[in-house]
Coordinates of C-alpha atoms and ligand atoms in Angstrom, one line a residue:
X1 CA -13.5 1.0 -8.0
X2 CA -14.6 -1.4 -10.6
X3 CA -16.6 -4.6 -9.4
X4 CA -18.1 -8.1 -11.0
X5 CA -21.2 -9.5 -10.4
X6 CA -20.9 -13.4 -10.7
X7 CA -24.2 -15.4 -11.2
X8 CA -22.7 -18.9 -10.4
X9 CA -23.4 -22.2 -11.7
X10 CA -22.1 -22.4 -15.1
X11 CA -19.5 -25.0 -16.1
X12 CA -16.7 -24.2 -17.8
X13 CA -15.7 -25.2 -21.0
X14 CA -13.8 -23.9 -24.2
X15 CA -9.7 -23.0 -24.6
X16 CA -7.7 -20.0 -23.4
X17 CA -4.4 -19.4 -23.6
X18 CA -1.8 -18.5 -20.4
X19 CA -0.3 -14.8 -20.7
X20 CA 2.6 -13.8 -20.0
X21 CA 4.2 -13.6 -16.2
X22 CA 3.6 -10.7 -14.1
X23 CA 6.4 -11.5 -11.6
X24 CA 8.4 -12.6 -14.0
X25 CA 8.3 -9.2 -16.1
X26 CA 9.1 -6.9 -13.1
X27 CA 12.5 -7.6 -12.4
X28 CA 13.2 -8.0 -16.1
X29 CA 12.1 -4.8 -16.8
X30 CA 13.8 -3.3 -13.7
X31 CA 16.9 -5.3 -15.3
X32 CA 16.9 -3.2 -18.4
X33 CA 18.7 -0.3 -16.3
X34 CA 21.9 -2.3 -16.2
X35 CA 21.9 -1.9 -19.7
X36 CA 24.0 0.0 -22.7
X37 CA 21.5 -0.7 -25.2
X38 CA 18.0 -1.2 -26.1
X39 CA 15.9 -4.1 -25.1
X40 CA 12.8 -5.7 -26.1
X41 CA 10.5 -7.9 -24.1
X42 CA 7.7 -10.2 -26.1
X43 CA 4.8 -11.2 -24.4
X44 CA 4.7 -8.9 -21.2
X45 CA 1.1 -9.0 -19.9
X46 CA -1.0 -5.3 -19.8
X47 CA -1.4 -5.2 -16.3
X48 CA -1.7 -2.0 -13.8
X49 CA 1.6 -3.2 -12.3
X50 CA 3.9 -3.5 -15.7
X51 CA 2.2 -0.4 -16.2
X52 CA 3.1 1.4 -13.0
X53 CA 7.0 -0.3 -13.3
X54 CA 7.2 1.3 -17.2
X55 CA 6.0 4.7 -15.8
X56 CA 8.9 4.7 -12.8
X57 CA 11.3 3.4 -15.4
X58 CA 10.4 6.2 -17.3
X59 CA 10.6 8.5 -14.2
X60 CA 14.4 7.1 -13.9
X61 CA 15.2 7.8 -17.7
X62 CA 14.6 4.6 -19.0
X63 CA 11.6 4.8 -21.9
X64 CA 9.7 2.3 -23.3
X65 CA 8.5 2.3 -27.1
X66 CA 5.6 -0.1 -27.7
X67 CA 6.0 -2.6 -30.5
X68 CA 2.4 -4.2 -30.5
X69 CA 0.7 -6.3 -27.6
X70 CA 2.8 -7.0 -25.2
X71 CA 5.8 -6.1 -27.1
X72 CA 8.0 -3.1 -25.9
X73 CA 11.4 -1.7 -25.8
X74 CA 13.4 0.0 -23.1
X75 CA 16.1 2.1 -23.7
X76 CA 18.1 4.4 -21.1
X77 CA 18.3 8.0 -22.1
X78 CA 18.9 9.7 -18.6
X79 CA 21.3 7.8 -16.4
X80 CA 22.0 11.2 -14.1
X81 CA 17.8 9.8 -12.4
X82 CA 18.3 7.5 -9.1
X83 CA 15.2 8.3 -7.3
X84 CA 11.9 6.0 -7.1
X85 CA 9.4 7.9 -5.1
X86 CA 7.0 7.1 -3.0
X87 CA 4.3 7.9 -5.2
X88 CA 4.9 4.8 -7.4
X89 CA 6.6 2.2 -5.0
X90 CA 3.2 2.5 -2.6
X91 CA 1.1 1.1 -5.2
X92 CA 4.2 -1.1 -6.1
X93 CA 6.1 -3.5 -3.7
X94 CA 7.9 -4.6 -6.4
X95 CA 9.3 -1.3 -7.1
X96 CA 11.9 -2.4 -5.0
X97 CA 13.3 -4.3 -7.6
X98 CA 15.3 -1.2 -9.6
X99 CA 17.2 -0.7 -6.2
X100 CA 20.5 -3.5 -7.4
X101 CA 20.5 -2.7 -11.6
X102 CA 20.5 1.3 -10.3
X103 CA 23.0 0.9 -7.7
X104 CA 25.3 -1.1 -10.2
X105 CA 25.2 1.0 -13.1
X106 CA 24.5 4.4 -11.5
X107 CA 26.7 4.1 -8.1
X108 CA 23.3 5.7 -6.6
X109 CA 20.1 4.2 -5.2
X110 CA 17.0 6.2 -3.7
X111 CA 14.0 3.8 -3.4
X112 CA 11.3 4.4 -1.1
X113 CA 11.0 2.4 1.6
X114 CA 8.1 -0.5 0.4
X115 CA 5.2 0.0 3.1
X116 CA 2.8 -2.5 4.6
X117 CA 1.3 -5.2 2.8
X118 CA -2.6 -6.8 3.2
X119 CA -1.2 -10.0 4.5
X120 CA 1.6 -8.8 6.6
X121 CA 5.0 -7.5 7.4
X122 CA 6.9 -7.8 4.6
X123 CA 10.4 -6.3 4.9
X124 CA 13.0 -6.1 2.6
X125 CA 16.2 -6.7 5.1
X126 CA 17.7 -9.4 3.2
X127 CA 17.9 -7.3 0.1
X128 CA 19.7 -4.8 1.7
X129 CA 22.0 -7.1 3.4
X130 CA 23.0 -8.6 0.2
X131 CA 24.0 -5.2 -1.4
X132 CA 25.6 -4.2 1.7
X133 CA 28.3 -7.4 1.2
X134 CA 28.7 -6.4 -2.4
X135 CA 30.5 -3.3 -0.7
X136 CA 27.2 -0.7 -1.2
X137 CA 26.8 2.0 2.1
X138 CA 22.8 1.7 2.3
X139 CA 21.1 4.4 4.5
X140 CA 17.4 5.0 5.5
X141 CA 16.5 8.6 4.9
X142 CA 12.8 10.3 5.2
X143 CA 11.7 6.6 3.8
X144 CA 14.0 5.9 1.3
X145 CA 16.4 3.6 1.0
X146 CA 19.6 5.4 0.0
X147 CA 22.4 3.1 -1.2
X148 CA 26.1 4.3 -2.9
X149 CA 28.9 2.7 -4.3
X150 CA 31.6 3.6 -6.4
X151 CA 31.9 -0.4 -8.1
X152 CA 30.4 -3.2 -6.5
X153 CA 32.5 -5.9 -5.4
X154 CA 31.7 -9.9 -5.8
X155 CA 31.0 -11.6 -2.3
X156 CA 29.6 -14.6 -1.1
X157 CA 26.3 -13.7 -0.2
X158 CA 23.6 -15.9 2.4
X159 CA 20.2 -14.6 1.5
X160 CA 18.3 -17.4 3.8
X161 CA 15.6 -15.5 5.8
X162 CA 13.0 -16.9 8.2
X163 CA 11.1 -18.1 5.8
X164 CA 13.1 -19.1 3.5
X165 CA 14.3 -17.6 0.6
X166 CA 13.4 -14.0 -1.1
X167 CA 12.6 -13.7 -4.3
X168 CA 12.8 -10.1 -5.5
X169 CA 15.5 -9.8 -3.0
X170 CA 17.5 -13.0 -5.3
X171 CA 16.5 -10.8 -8.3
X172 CA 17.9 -7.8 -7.1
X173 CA 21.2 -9.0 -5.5
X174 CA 21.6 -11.3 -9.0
X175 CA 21.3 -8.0 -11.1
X176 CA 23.5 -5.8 -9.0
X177 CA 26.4 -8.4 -9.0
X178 CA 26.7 -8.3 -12.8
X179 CA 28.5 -5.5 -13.1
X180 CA 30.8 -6.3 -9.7
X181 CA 34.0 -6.9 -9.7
X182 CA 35.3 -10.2 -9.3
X183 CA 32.9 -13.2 -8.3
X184 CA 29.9 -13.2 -6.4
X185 CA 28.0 -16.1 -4.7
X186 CA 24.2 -16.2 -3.7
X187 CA 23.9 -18.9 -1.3
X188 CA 20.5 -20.2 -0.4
X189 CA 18.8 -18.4 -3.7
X190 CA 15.2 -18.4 -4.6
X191 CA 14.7 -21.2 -6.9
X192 CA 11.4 -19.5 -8.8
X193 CA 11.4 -20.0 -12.7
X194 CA 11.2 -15.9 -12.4
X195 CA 14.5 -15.8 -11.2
X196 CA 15.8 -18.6 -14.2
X197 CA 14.0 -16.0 -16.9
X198 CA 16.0 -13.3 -15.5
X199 CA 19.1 -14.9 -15.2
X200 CA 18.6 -15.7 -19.1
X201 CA 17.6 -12.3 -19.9
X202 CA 20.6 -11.1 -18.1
X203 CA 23.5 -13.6 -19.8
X204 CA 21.5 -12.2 -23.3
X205 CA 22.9 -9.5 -22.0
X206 CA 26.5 -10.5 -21.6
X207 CA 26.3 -11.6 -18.0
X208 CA 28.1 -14.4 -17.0
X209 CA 25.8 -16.0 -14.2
X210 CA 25.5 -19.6 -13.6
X211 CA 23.6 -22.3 -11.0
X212 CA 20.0 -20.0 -11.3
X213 CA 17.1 -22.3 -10.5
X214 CA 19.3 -23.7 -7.8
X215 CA 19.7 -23.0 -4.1
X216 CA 23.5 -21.5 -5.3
X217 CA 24.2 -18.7 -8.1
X218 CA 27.0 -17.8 -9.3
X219 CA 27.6 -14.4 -11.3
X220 CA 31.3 -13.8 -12.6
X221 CA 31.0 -9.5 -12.7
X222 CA 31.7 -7.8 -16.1
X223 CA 32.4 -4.2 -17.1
X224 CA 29.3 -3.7 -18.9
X225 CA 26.1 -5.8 -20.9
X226 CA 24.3 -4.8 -24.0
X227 CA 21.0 -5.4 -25.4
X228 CA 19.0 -8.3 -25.7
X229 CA 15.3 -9.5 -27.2
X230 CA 13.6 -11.3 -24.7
X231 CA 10.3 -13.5 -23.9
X232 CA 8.2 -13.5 -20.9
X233 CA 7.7 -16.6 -19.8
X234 CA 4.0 -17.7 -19.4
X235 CA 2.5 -17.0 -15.7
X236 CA 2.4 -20.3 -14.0
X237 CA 0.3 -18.8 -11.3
X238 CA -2.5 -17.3 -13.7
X239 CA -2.1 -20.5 -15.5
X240 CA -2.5 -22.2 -12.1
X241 CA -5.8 -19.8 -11.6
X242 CA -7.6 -20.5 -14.7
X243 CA -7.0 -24.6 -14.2
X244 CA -8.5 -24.2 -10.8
X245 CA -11.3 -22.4 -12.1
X246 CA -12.4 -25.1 -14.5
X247 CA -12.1 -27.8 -11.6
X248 CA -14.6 -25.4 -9.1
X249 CA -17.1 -25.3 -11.9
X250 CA -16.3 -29.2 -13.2
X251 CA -15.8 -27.7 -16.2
X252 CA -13.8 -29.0 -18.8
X253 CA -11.1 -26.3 -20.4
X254 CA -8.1 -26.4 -22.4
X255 CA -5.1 -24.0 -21.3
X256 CA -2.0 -23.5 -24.3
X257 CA 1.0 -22.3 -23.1
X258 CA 0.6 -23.6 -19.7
X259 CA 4.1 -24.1 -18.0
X260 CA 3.3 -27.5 -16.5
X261 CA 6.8 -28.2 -15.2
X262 CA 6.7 -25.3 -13.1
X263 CA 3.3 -26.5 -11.9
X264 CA 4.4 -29.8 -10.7
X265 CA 3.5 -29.5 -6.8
X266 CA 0.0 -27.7 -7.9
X267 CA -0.5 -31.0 -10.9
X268 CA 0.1 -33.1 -8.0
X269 CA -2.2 -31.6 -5.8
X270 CA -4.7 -31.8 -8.0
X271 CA -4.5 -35.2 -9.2
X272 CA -5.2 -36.4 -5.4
X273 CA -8.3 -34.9 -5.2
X274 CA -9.4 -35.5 -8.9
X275 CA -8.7 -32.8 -10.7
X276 CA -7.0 -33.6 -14.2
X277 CA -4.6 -31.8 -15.8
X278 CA -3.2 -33.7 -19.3
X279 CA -1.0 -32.9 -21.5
X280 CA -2.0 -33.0 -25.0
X281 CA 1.1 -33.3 -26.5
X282 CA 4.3 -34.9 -25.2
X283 CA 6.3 -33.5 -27.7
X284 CA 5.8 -30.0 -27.1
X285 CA 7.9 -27.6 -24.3
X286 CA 6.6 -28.9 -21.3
X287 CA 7.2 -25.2 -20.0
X288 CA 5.2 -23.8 -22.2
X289 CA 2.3 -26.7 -23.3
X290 CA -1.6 -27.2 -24.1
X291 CA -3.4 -29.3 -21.4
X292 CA -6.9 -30.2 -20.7
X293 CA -8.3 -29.8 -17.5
X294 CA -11.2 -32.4 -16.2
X295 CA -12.2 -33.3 -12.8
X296 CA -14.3 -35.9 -11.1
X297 CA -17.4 -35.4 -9.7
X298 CA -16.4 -35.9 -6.1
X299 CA -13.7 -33.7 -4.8
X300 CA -11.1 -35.5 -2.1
X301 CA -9.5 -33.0 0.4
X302 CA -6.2 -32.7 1.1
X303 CA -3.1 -31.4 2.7
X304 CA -1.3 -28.0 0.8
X305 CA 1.3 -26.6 2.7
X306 CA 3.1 -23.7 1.0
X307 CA 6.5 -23.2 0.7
X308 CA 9.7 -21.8 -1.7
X309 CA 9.8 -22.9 -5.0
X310 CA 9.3 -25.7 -6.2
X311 CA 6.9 -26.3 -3.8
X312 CA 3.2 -25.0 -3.2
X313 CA 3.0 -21.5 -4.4
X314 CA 1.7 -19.3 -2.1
X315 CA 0.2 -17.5 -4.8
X316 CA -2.1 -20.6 -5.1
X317 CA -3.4 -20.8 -1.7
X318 CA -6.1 -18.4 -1.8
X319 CA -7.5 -20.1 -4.9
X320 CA -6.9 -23.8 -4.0
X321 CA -8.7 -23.4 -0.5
X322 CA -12.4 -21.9 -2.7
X323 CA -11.9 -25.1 -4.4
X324 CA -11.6 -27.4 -1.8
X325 CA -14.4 -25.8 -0.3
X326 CA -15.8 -27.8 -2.7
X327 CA -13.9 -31.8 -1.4
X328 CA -16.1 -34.4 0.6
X329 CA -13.9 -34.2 4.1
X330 CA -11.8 -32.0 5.7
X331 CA -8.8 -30.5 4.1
X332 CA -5.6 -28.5 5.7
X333 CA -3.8 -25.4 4.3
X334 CA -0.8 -24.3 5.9
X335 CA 0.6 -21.0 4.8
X336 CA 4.4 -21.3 5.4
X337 CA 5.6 -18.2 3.8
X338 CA 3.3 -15.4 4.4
X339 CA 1.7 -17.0 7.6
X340 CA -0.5 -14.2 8.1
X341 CA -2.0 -14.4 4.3
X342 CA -5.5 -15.4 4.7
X343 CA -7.4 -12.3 3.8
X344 CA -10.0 -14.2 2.3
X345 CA -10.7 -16.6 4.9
X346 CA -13.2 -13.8 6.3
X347 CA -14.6 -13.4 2.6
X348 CA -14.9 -16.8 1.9
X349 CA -17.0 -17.3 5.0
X350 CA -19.4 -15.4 4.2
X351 CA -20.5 -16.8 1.9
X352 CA -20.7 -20.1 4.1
X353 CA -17.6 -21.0 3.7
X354 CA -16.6 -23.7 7.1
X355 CA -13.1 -22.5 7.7
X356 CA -11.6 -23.3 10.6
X357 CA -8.6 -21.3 11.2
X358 CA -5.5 -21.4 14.0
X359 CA -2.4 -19.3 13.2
X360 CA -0.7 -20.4 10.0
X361 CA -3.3 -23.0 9.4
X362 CA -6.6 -23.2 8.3
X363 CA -8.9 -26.2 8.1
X364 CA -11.6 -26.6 5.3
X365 CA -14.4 -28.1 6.2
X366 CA -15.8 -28.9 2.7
X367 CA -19.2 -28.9 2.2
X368 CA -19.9 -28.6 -1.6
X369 CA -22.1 -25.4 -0.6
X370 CA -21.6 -21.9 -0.7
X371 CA -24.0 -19.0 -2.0
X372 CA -23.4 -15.8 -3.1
X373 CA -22.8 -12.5 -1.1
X374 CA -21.3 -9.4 -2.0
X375 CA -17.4 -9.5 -1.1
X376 CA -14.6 -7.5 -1.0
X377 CA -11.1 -8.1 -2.8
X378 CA -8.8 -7.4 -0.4
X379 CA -5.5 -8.5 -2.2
X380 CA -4.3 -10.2 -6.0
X381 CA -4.8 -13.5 -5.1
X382 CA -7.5 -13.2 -2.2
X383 CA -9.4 -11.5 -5.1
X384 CA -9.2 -14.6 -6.9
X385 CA -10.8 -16.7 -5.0
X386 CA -13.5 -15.3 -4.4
X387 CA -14.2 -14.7 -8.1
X388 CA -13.7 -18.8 -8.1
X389 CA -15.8 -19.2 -5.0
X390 CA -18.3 -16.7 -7.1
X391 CA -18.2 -18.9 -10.2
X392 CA -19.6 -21.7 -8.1
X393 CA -21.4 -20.4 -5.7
X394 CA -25.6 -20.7 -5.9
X395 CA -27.0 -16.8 -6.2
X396 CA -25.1 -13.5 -7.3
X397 CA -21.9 -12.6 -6.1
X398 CA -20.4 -9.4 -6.2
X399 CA -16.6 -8.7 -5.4
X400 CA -15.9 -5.1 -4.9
X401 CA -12.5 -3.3 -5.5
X402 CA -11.5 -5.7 -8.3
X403 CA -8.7 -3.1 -9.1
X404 CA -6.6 -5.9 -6.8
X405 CA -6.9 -8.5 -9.7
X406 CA -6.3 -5.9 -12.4
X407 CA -2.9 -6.0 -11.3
X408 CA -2.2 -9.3 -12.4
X409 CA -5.2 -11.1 -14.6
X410 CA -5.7 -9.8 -17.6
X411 CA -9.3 -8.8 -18.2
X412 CA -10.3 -11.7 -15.9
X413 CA -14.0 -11.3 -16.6
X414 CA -13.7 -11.6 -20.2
X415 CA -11.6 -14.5 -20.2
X416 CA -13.8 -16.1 -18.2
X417 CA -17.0 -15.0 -19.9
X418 CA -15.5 -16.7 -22.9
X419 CA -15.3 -19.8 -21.1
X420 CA -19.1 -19.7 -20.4
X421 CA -19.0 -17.8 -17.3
X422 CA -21.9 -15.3 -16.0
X423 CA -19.9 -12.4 -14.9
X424 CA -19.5 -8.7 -15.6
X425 CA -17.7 -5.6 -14.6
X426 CA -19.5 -2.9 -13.8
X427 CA -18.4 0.6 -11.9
X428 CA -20.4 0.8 -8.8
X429 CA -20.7 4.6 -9.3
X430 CA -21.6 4.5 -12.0
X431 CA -25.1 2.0 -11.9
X432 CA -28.8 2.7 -10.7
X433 CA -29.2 2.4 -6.8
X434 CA -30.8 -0.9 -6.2
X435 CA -27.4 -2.4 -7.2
X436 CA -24.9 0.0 -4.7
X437 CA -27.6 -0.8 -2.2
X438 CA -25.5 -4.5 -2.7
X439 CA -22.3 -2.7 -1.5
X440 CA -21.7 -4.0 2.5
X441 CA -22.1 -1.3 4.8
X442 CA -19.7 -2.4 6.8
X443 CA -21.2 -3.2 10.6
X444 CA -25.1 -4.2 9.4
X445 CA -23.5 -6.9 7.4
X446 CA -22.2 -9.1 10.9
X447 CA -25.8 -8.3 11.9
X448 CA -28.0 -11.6 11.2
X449 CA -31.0 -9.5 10.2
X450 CA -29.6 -7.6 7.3
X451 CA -28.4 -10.6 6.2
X452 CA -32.5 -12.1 5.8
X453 CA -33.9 -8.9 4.8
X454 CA -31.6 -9.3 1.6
X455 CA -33.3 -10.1 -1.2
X456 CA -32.9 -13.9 -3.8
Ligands
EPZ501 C1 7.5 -12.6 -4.7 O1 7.4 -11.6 -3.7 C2 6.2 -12.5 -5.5 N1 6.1 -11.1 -6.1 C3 5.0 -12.7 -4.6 O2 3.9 -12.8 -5.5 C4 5.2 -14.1 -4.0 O3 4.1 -14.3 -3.1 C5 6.5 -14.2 -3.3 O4 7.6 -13.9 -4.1 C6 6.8 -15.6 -2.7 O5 6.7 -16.6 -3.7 C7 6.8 -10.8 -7.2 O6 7.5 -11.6 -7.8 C8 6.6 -9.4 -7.8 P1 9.9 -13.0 -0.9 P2 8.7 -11.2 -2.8 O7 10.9 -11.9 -0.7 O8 10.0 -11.4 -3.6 C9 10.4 -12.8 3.8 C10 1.7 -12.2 -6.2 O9 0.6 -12.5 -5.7 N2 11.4 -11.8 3.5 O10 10.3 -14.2 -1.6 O11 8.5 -9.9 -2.2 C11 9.0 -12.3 3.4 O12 8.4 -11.5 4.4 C12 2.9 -11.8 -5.3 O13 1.9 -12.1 -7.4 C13 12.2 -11.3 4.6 O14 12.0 -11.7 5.7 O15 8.6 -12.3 -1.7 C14 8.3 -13.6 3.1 O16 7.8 -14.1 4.4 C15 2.4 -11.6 -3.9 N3 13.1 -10.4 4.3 C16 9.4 -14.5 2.6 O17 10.6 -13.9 3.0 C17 13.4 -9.9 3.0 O18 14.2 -9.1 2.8 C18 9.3 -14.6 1.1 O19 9.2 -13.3 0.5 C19 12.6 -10.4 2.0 C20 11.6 -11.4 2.2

């Protein structure tokens, strides 16, 4: 139950480099069933959730050997284990992901059931659809999914959902056709570089897939796919994060590996309101390059509306509305793929945030203030904003439950400390009492006394 305690006002400055992607290593792990041999991934960040997905790997018979930071190698020694249990997928969603590669190659699927989510219902009915037209008989039974078949068989597949499209659910249906027979078609795809990665990782393999990155995918089944050594490409949203985090403190920061390309509807963003985000070197991969990060004095607002790649991350919203917190005028976020993800609207506001908010849409009133207040993380990317808001912020702020960010920043405090930022981790339980005294109870907090009586 780990917290930081942020004394804001420093600007940051120095050069940090982007780690590898969380949501891109999931499902490429989760891949790694489908195959006959070893493989290796490079540059998989150490994370509580690549963690938690090598431990159920390892609980379906699929071991990992570490080769160094960030380098490990997965091989499948038990192929008779089909069952991810609760235990893991709860702390998980994306457990959900070893449901198509152990359907394919195993003929046998038990996955608990994903539960709720802190912004929302978030079910997984367009997965399921999508393995049901590649032939597999998919059952619900005491929470677990429980899908059979003897072979796949290629389909034309519409994975369109009311919000678009999925994302683990492209991932999955994309893994499990590989080994189908005959010729599957994902129509209305996700589009996310995560799902271009795997697709790459999965023709290393000996898949045949082609069209990933666009709205269609086509994979051509095959009998069986081999090994492969593979990279993780760098995490556009913690790159995304850390750029955001220079422009809230008008610091000025230098990011390598940064995958601008796949940042293109953040870069813009940030260019209206003054934010600058330059490349340093045109020749290099523009996927994987160094920028600098600069931003005006005055902040404009704006208008972010999220939506499927390659538009507005959602993963982004949390962190771009603490920054424009920060714009002279009003600014309007509209969450359009998790409409009820605003868990740190209520944080934010506490620490005066003006946010004004109606359904999928929130208004910022920007005001260049806020001040710190001890907050809690409620979710990855809620956390982060309010370690940005924090960074900012005049006075101490302390965000509680910072095991949410663990999951996919690595060691956020010191990457920030080494950027010039005043922040710490410390265990709650584990420090003197004035300092848990700083802990909300949870109903004197709304009350405006406790908030005077509180003292600097
Ligand atoms: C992935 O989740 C990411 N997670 C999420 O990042 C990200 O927010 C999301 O894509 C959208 O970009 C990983 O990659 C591990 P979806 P995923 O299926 O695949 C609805 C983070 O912060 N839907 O693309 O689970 C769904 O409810 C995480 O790193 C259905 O209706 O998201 C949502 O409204 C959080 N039925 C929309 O589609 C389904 O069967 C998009 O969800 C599946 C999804």
């Amino acid at each position: 139950m780990d917290a930081f305690i942020i004394k804001g006002g420093s600007r940051l400055s120095g050069r940090i480099t982007a780690d590898g992607s969380k949501n891109a290593s999931l499902p490429l792990m989760a891949a790694a069933l489908l195959a006959d041999e070893p493989v290796t991934f490079r540059r998989v960040p150490e994370l509580s959730d690549t963690a938690n997905m090598a431990r159920l790997l390892g609980e379906l018979g699929c071991d990992a050997k570490s080769g160094g930071p960030g380098v490990f190698t997965l091989s499948n020694v038990d192929t008779s284990l089909t069952h991810a249990r609760y235990d893991i997928v709860r702390t998980m969603r994306a457990s959900i992901c070893v449901l198509g590669p152990l359907l394919a190659k195993r003929k046998r699927a038990a996955v608990s059931m994903p539960g709720g989510c802190a912004f929302g219902a978030r079910p997984v009915d367009l997965h399921l659809r999508g393995l049901e037209a590649l032939g597999a008989k998919i059952e619900l039974n005491g929470g677990d999914i429980v899908a059979t078949a003897d072979r796949l068989k290629g389909a034309t597949v519409f994975l369109g959902g009311p919000f678009g499209s999925t994302v683990l659910g492209t991932a999955n249906v994309m893994s499990a056709a590989t080994l189908a027979e005959g010729r599957t078609i994902i129509e209305s795809a996700a589009c996310e570089p995560e799902i271009v990665d795997l697709a790459n990782l999965l023709n290393a393999m000996g898949a045949k897939i082609t069209g990933a990155g666009s709205p269609r995918v086509t994979i051509d089944g095959v009998d069986q796919l081999g090994g492969a050594d593979h990279p993780v490409l760098p995490d556009r949203i913690v790159a995304a994060t850390y750029a955001l985090a220079a422009a809230i403190t008008n610091g000025e920061v230098i990011i390598d590996d940064f995958p601008y390309d796949y940042l293109l509807a953040v870069v813009d963003r940030l260019n209206l309101i003054g934010v600058h985000v330059d490349r340093q070197d045109e020749n290099q991969d523009p996927t994987c390059c160094t920028v600098k990060i600069t931003c005006d004095r005055r902040l404009k607002p704006t208008i972010v509306t999220t939506q499927p790649y390659p538009g507005f991350p959602t993963d982004v919203q949390a962190q771009m509305m603490a920054l424009l917190c920060f714009a002279e005028g009003n600014s309007i976020i509209t969450e359009k793929i998790f409409p009820e993800r605003f868990m740190h609207v209520a944080e934010l506001t506490r620490m005066g945030a003006q946010l004004f908010r109606q359904g999928p849409t929130v208004v910022v009133q920007g005001n260049g203030r806020l001040v710190g207040a001890p907050v809690m993380a409620s979710d990855l990317r809620a956390s982060a904003s309010l370690i940005l808001a924090g960074l900012a912020a005049e006075g101490e702020t302390i965000v509680s439950r910072v095991y949410h960010l663990d999951r996919g920043y690595v060691q956020m405090e010191r990457v920030l400390a080494s950027l010039g930022a005043n922040i710490e981790r410390f265990n709650p339980d584990e420090v003197a009492e004035p300092l848990k005294k700083a802990e909300p109870p949870l109903v004197e907090t709304v009350k405006p006394k406790s908030l005077a009586g509180k003292p600097g």
